[in-house]
Amino acid sequence: MRKYYYFLAVAFLVSTVSVANAQNSFSGLIKSSPADATKLLNAYALPFFKGLGVDQNSGWTNTAKTKGILKFDVRITASAAFISSADKTFDVTKIGLSNHVKPADPGLTIAPTFGGAKNTDGPKLNIYDDNGNKVADFNTPAGVIAVIPAPQIQVTVGLPQNTDITLRAIPKVTVGSDFGSISMIGFGLKHNIMQDIYGKTAGELLPFDLAIAIGYSHLNLTKTLNVTPENGAQPKDSQQSTNFSNQYLDGSFNSFTGEVIISKKLLSFTPFLALGYNTTHAGVTAVGNYPVTTGGTLITNTYTTFTNPVSISENVISGVRADVGFQLSLGFFRLYASGSLAQYKSVNAGIGFGI
């Protein structure tokens, strides 16, 4: 099983990024003061954060019918969120950058996000010191991928009173120094309302099952970064750290979904429809020491070292979502598939077994 978790982690990270490209992309945005770097990284990475949130809230269940006491199923599924066209670019002049960071060409201000075009860097930005002198420049990075995938492994067990409980988890798996690590844990509950009203005969008296469900998950994501001083740049003074070996991006994503589900079992085939609300809060920090060019002399530029310069904390998802899909039961074997409309369109599919 550990090897399977490893395989899922590799599939998640490799398919999500071209991981080295993502590492370089995020690193390439920490070239200015903490406030400006935070705004740039947030604007660039927001579609990635949204995609992870949509994925976390997907695939919890494919039927309103709950299980008998201590009956269970185990499922392995994967979700894929499709970044919308509107979130594939951003305007660098619209995100509140300071006067220390300006487009080199005022006519070129549209930059790709994480989900934008992969083959072309964004506009060049100039960095200015406190006296208005240009001290450095850099291009915003190209996009990486427009589809954000994520795996889910979960176990659902039937409880008394027409209720199911679900545990969703991926143990922390490290996939090399360049790939970093992921881990996730989540809990869900589903309660069949129709069985409360009509008891065990609900399926015979009514043409459908109706349930309410909630799910919460917490995902940790870590990526190494590599930000070094500009060519030839020297520390501003002796107080500046010159150790840049401890850089990484630390992400924490807390997602919650609540929904009403309606379904009807037709022999081995159960279609379902769900309507609900989902949220995701992202907390992301660039951990470590980062050199930022802030001045210069006639001989060379100088840098200031900032510790943990980027800190993002915001709700990246908050809104209604709708899911439609099915569960196919072939003895103890299960097939699952669904599609969702939320902040992004997404799909989920997988296999499982149960009784």
Short mmCIF file of C-alpha atoms in Angstrom, two decimals:
data_model
loop_
_atom_site.label_atom_id
_atom_site.label_comp_id
_atom_site.label_asym_id
_atom_site.label_seq_id
_atom_site.Cartn_x
_atom_site.Cartn_y
_atom_site.Cartn_z
CA MET A 1 0.00 0.00 0.00
CA ARG A 2 2.87 2.37 0.77
CA LYS A 3 4.16 1.84 -2.77
CA TYR A 4 0.73 2.76 -4.11
CA TYR A 5 0.73 5.97 -2.09
CA TYR A 6 4.15 6.70 -3.55
CA PHE A 7 2.81 6.12 -7.07
CA LEU A 8 -0.11 8.49 -6.44
CA ALA A 9 2.20 11.15 -5.07
CA VAL A 10 4.48 10.89 -8.10
CA ALA A 11 1.49 11.05 -10.46
CA PHE A 12 0.11 14.06 -8.60
CA LEU A 13 3.31 16.05 -8.57
CA VAL A 14 4.65 15.13 -11.99
CA SER A 15 1.34 15.66 -13.77
CA THR A 16 0.68 18.88 -11.91
CA VAL A 17 3.82 20.66 -12.79
CA SER A 18 6.68 19.50 -14.65
CA VAL A 19 7.73 20.06 -11.04
CA ALA A 20 11.07 21.66 -11.82
CA ASN A 21 9.22 24.23 -13.93
CA ALA A 22 6.89 25.02 -11.03
CA GLN A 23 9.85 25.38 -8.70
CA ASN A 24 11.51 27.83 -11.09
CA SER A 25 8.22 29.66 -11.66
CA PHE A 26 7.56 30.32 -8.00
CA SER A 27 11.21 31.16 -7.35
CA GLY A 28 11.19 33.63 -10.22
CA LEU A 29 8.53 35.74 -8.52
CA ILE A 30 10.48 36.43 -5.31
CA LYS A 31 12.63 39.18 -6.79
CA SER A 32 11.19 42.23 -5.03
CA SER A 33 10.20 43.38 -1.55
CA PRO A 34 8.02 41.04 0.55
CA ALA A 35 4.81 42.99 -0.10
CA ASP A 36 5.31 43.05 -3.87
CA ALA A 37 6.55 39.44 -4.03
CA THR A 38 3.46 38.33 -2.09
CA LYS A 39 1.11 40.08 -4.51
CA LEU A 40 2.89 38.68 -7.56
CA LEU A 41 3.04 35.11 -6.27
CA ASN A 42 -0.58 35.23 -5.14
CA ALA A 43 -1.80 36.50 -8.52
CA TYR A 44 0.28 33.89 -10.36
CA ALA A 45 -0.55 30.90 -8.14
CA LEU A 46 -4.22 31.63 -7.34
CA PRO A 47 -5.58 29.31 -10.07
CA PHE A 48 -3.38 26.51 -8.70
CA PHE A 49 -4.79 27.11 -5.21
CA LYS A 50 -8.36 27.18 -6.53
CA GLY A 51 -7.83 23.97 -8.47
CA LEU A 52 -6.56 22.17 -5.38
CA GLY A 53 -9.62 23.37 -3.46
CA VAL A 54 -12.06 22.17 -6.11
CA ASP A 55 -10.29 18.80 -6.15
CA GLN A 56 -10.35 18.45 -2.36
CA ASN A 57 -14.12 18.95 -2.33
CA SER A 58 -14.72 16.35 -5.06
CA GLY A 59 -15.45 12.64 -5.00
CA TRP A 60 -16.82 12.25 -1.48
CA THR A 61 -19.84 10.18 -2.52
CA ASN A 62 -21.78 9.00 -5.57
CA THR A 63 -25.08 8.03 -3.97
CA ALA A 64 -27.55 9.32 -1.39
CA LYS A 65 -28.17 5.83 -0.03
CA THR A 66 -26.28 5.03 3.16
CA LYS A 67 -24.78 1.70 4.11
CA GLY A 68 -25.88 -0.84 6.65
CA ILE A 69 -24.17 -0.90 10.02
CA LEU A 70 -20.44 -1.75 9.61
CA LYS A 71 -20.74 -2.28 5.88
CA PHE A 72 -17.97 -0.46 4.07
CA ASP A 73 -16.33 0.51 0.82
CA VAL A 74 -12.78 1.53 -0.09
CA ARG A 75 -12.25 3.78 -3.07
CA ILE A 76 -9.30 5.22 -4.95
CA THR A 77 -10.24 8.15 -7.16
CA ALA A 78 -8.64 11.14 -8.84
CA SER A 79 -10.01 14.59 -9.56
CA ALA A 80 -9.02 17.11 -12.21
CA ALA A 81 -10.01 20.79 -12.07
CA PHE A 82 -9.89 22.84 -15.27
CA ILE A 83 -8.62 26.40 -14.82
CA SER A 84 -11.02 28.87 -16.42
CA SER A 85 -9.96 31.14 -19.28
CA ALA A 86 -10.46 34.20 -17.09
CA ASP A 87 -7.85 32.91 -14.62
CA LYS A 88 -5.11 32.15 -17.16
CA THR A 89 -3.71 35.69 -17.12
CA PHE A 90 -3.46 38.70 -14.80
CA ASP A 91 -2.59 42.37 -15.24
CA VAL A 92 0.51 43.31 -13.24
CA THR A 93 -0.75 46.91 -12.93
CA LYS A 94 -4.00 45.80 -11.26
CA ILE A 95 -2.68 43.91 -8.23
CA GLY A 96 -1.45 46.84 -6.15
CA LEU A 97 2.32 46.73 -6.70
CA SER A 98 4.39 49.52 -5.15
CA ASN A 99 6.41 52.11 -7.06
CA HIS A 100 9.43 49.86 -6.60
CA VAL A 101 8.11 47.45 -9.27
CA LYS A 102 6.95 48.72 -12.67
CA PRO A 103 6.51 47.22 -16.16
CA ALA A 104 9.52 47.89 -18.37
CA ASP A 105 7.06 48.52 -21.22
CA PRO A 106 3.80 50.20 -20.05
CA GLY A 107 2.05 48.58 -23.01
CA LEU A 108 2.97 45.04 -21.92
CA THR A 109 1.28 44.29 -18.62
CA ILE A 110 -0.60 40.98 -19.10
CA ALA A 111 1.17 38.03 -17.48
CA PRO A 112 0.32 34.32 -17.56
CA THR A 113 -0.77 32.64 -14.34
CA PHE A 114 0.14 29.11 -13.29
CA GLY A 115 -2.58 27.93 -15.69
CA GLY A 116 -1.56 30.22 -18.55
CA ALA A 117 0.53 29.80 -21.69
CA LYS A 118 3.54 27.54 -21.10
CA ASN A 119 5.95 28.63 -23.81
CA THR A 120 6.31 32.37 -23.26
CA ASP A 121 7.45 34.36 -20.23
CA GLY A 122 5.36 37.26 -19.03
CA PRO A 123 6.22 40.97 -19.22
CA LYS A 124 9.51 42.33 -17.93
CA LEU A 125 9.30 44.18 -14.62
CA ASN A 126 11.87 46.71 -13.44
CA ILE A 127 12.87 47.00 -9.78
CA TYR A 128 13.72 50.46 -8.39
CA ASP A 129 15.41 51.51 -5.15
CA ASP A 130 14.09 54.14 -2.72
CA ASN A 131 15.61 56.90 -4.87
CA GLY A 132 13.87 55.77 -8.04
CA ASN A 133 16.99 54.21 -9.58
CA LYS A 134 16.57 50.96 -11.49
CA VAL A 135 18.57 48.21 -9.78
CA ALA A 136 17.29 44.99 -11.42
CA ASP A 137 14.67 43.51 -13.71
CA PHE A 138 12.98 40.15 -14.27
CA ASN A 139 10.29 38.52 -16.38
CA THR A 140 7.22 37.02 -14.78
CA PRO A 141 7.24 33.25 -15.41
CA ALA A 142 5.36 31.30 -18.04
CA GLY A 143 2.42 29.11 -17.13
CA VAL A 144 2.80 25.46 -16.13
CA ILE A 145 -0.45 23.53 -16.61
CA ALA A 146 -4.16 24.32 -17.01
CA VAL A 147 -5.53 21.17 -15.37
CA ILE A 148 -4.94 20.61 -11.63
CA PRO A 149 -5.15 16.93 -10.60
CA ALA A 150 -5.32 15.42 -7.11
CA PRO A 151 -5.79 11.86 -5.80
CA GLN A 152 -8.22 10.71 -3.13
CA ILE A 153 -8.04 7.50 -1.10
CA GLN A 154 -10.91 6.93 1.29
CA VAL A 155 -12.81 4.41 3.40
CA THR A 156 -16.53 4.72 4.18
CA VAL A 157 -18.24 2.75 6.97
CA GLY A 158 -21.94 2.49 7.77
CA LEU A 159 -23.08 3.64 11.24
CA PRO A 160 -26.42 3.34 13.07
CA GLN A 161 -29.22 5.81 12.29
CA ASN A 162 -28.79 5.80 8.50
CA THR A 163 -25.40 7.51 8.64
CA ASP A 164 -22.05 6.91 6.94
CA ILE A 165 -18.66 8.12 8.11
CA THR A 166 -15.75 8.59 5.69
CA LEU A 167 -12.01 8.86 6.27
CA ARG A 168 -9.91 10.29 3.44
CA ALA A 169 -6.11 10.30 3.70
CA ILE A 170 -2.77 10.26 1.94
CA PRO A 171 0.23 9.75 4.28
CA LYS A 172 3.07 12.22 3.88
CA VAL A 173 5.16 11.08 0.94
CA THR A 174 8.43 12.69 -0.11
CA VAL A 175 9.30 12.29 -3.78
CA GLY A 176 12.87 13.56 -4.07
CA SER A 177 14.28 16.96 -3.14
CA ASP A 178 12.95 18.64 -6.27
CA PHE A 179 9.46 17.18 -5.96
CA GLY A 180 8.81 17.93 -2.31
CA SER A 181 5.97 16.23 -0.44
CA ILE A 182 2.22 16.06 -0.08
CA SER A 183 -0.12 14.75 2.60
CA MET A 184 -3.86 14.93 3.17
CA ILE A 185 -6.45 13.92 5.73
CA GLY A 186 -10.21 14.41 5.69
CA PHE A 187 -13.44 13.38 7.36
CA GLY A 188 -16.98 13.19 6.02
CA LEU A 189 -20.51 12.36 7.20
CA LYS A 190 -23.60 11.47 5.19
CA HIS A 191 -27.14 11.04 6.56
CA ASN A 192 -30.09 9.58 4.64
CA ILE A 193 -33.13 11.75 5.31
CA MET A 194 -35.65 9.50 3.52
CA GLN A 195 -34.79 6.53 5.67
CA ASP A 196 -35.46 8.69 8.74
CA ILE A 197 -38.98 9.29 7.47
CA TYR A 198 -39.88 5.99 5.84
CA GLY A 199 -37.44 3.55 7.43
CA LYS A 200 -36.18 0.53 5.53
CA THR A 201 -39.11 0.74 3.11
CA ALA A 202 -38.02 4.14 1.78
CA GLY A 203 -36.53 2.59 -1.35
CA GLU A 204 -39.77 0.74 -2.06
CA LEU A 205 -42.15 3.65 -1.41
CA LEU A 206 -40.22 6.45 -3.11
CA PRO A 207 -38.45 6.70 -6.49
CA PHE A 208 -35.26 8.14 -4.94
CA ASP A 209 -32.98 8.46 -1.90
CA LEU A 210 -32.22 11.85 -0.37
CA ALA A 211 -29.29 12.64 1.91
CA ILE A 212 -27.28 15.49 3.36
CA ALA A 213 -23.48 15.24 3.50
CA ILE A 214 -20.51 17.25 4.73
CA GLY A 215 -16.80 16.80 4.12
CA TYR A 216 -13.66 18.45 5.48
CA SER A 217 -10.09 17.90 4.28
CA HIS A 218 -6.68 19.34 5.07
CA LEU A 219 -3.90 19.14 2.47
CA ASN A 220 -0.24 20.04 2.99
CA LEU A 221 1.97 20.78 0.01
CA THR A 222 5.70 21.54 0.12
CA LYS A 223 7.88 22.60 -2.82
CA THR A 224 11.56 23.52 -2.73
CA LEU A 225 12.58 26.95 -4.04
CA ASN A 226 15.86 28.31 -5.36
CA VAL A 227 16.35 32.07 -5.16
CA THR A 228 19.98 33.25 -5.28
CA PRO A 229 21.55 36.72 -5.48
CA GLU A 230 21.60 38.45 -8.85
CA ASN A 231 24.89 37.99 -10.71
CA GLY A 232 27.61 39.85 -8.85
CA ALA A 233 25.27 41.29 -6.18
CA GLN A 234 26.76 41.65 -2.69
CA PRO A 235 25.10 41.85 0.75
CA LYS A 236 23.99 45.37 1.64
CA ASP A 237 25.83 45.09 4.96
CA SER A 238 27.17 42.51 7.38
CA GLN A 239 23.73 41.99 8.91
CA GLN A 240 22.43 40.22 5.79
CA SER A 241 22.31 36.43 5.86
CA THR A 242 24.11 34.69 3.02
CA ASN A 243 22.61 31.26 3.70
CA PHE A 244 19.90 30.55 1.10
CA SER A 245 19.82 26.76 1.40
CA ASN A 246 16.62 26.54 3.44
CA GLN A 247 14.08 27.84 0.93
CA TYR A 248 10.75 26.13 0.34
CA LEU A 249 7.09 26.90 -0.24
CA ASP A 250 4.83 25.64 2.56
CA GLY A 251 1.15 25.36 1.65
CA SER A 252 -1.82 24.42 3.82
CA PHE A 253 -5.30 24.04 2.28
CA ASN A 254 -8.43 23.58 4.40
CA SER A 255 -11.54 22.68 2.42
CA PHE A 256 -15.17 22.17 3.45
CA THR A 257 -18.21 21.10 1.46
CA GLY A 258 -21.84 20.56 2.38
CA GLU A 259 -24.41 19.24 -0.06
CA VAL A 260 -27.82 17.68 -0.58
CA ILE A 261 -27.75 14.51 -2.68
CA ILE A 262 -30.53 12.75 -4.56
CA SER A 263 -30.06 9.37 -6.21
CA LYS A 264 -31.90 6.23 -7.30
CA LYS A 265 -30.49 2.73 -7.61
CA LEU A 266 -31.45 1.05 -10.89
CA LEU A 267 -30.22 -2.54 -10.53
CA SER A 268 -26.42 -2.12 -10.37
CA PHE A 269 -26.42 1.48 -11.69
CA THR A 270 -27.00 4.48 -9.39
CA PRO A 271 -27.12 7.98 -10.92
CA PHE A 272 -26.98 10.94 -8.55
CA LEU A 273 -27.31 14.72 -8.45
CA ALA A 274 -25.91 16.93 -5.68
CA LEU A 275 -26.16 20.64 -4.91
CA GLY A 276 -24.20 22.33 -2.17
CA TYR A 277 -21.67 24.88 -1.01
CA ASN A 278 -17.88 24.61 -0.78
CA THR A 279 -15.01 26.67 0.59
CA THR A 280 -11.22 26.45 0.63
CA HIS A 281 -8.82 28.50 2.71
CA ALA A 282 -5.21 28.64 1.56
CA GLY A 283 -2.27 29.50 3.80
CA VAL A 284 1.02 29.68 1.89
CA THR A 285 4.42 30.85 3.13
CA ALA A 286 7.79 31.13 1.41
CA VAL A 287 10.00 29.80 4.19
CA GLY A 288 13.70 30.64 4.44
CA ASN A 289 16.07 33.48 3.55
CA TYR A 290 15.71 35.25 0.19
CA PRO A 291 18.09 37.82 -1.37
CA VAL A 292 16.34 40.75 -3.04
CA THR A 293 18.27 43.42 -4.96
CA THR A 294 17.45 46.72 -3.27
CA GLY A 295 20.31 49.05 -4.19
CA GLY A 296 23.61 49.45 -5.92
CA THR A 297 26.91 51.25 -6.20
CA LEU A 298 29.11 52.20 -9.12
CA ILE A 299 30.75 48.80 -8.76
CA THR A 300 27.96 46.35 -8.01
CA ASN A 301 24.34 45.91 -6.92
CA THR A 302 23.52 45.06 -3.32
CA TYR A 303 20.86 42.83 -1.87
CA THR A 304 18.82 42.70 1.33
CA THR A 305 17.97 39.31 2.82
CA PHE A 306 14.34 38.82 3.79
CA THR A 307 13.22 35.90 5.95
CA ASN A 308 9.85 34.28 5.13
CA PRO A 309 8.97 37.15 2.77
CA VAL A 310 5.75 35.73 1.30
CA SER A 311 2.71 34.98 3.44
CA ILE A 312 -0.69 34.37 1.85
CA SER A 313 -3.86 33.67 3.81
CA GLU A 314 -7.21 33.90 2.07
CA ASN A 315 -10.35 32.07 1.02
CA VAL A 316 -9.62 31.04 -2.54
CA ILE A 317 -12.97 29.27 -3.00
CA SER A 318 -16.37 30.19 -1.59
CA GLY A 319 -19.53 29.39 -3.51
CA VAL A 320 -22.14 26.98 -4.79
CA ARG A 321 -21.21 23.72 -6.52
CA ALA A 322 -23.25 21.11 -8.37
CA ASP A 323 -22.25 17.50 -9.04
CA VAL A 324 -23.75 14.86 -11.29
CA GLY A 325 -22.50 11.32 -11.79
CA PHE A 326 -23.00 7.66 -11.03
CA GLN A 327 -21.89 4.59 -9.13
CA LEU A 328 -21.77 1.19 -10.83
CA SER A 329 -21.80 -1.82 -8.50
CA LEU A 330 -20.65 -5.16 -9.89
CA GLY A 331 -20.75 -7.48 -6.91
CA PHE A 332 -18.19 -6.13 -4.46
CA PHE A 333 -16.47 -4.10 -7.23
CA ARG A 334 -17.34 -0.39 -7.76
CA LEU A 335 -16.83 2.16 -10.51
CA TYR A 336 -17.33 5.88 -9.79
CA ALA A 337 -17.53 8.94 -12.04
CA SER A 338 -18.84 12.49 -11.69
CA GLY A 339 -18.58 15.98 -13.10
CA SER A 340 -18.83 19.26 -11.17
CA LEU A 341 -19.61 22.89 -11.71
CA ALA A 342 -18.01 25.10 -9.08
CA GLN A 343 -15.41 27.88 -9.28
CA TYR A 344 -13.85 25.61 -11.91
CA LYS A 345 -15.32 22.73 -13.86
CA SER A 346 -13.93 19.40 -12.69
CA VAL A 347 -14.22 15.64 -13.13
CA ASN A 348 -13.69 12.76 -10.74
CA ALA A 349 -13.38 9.03 -11.45
CA GLY A 350 -12.13 5.95 -9.70
CA ILE A 351 -12.54 2.37 -8.60
CA GLY A 352 -13.29 0.63 -5.32
CA PHE A 353 -14.73 -2.37 -3.57
CA GLY A 354 -17.10 -2.92 -0.67
CA ILE A 355 -20.00 -4.74 0.89
#
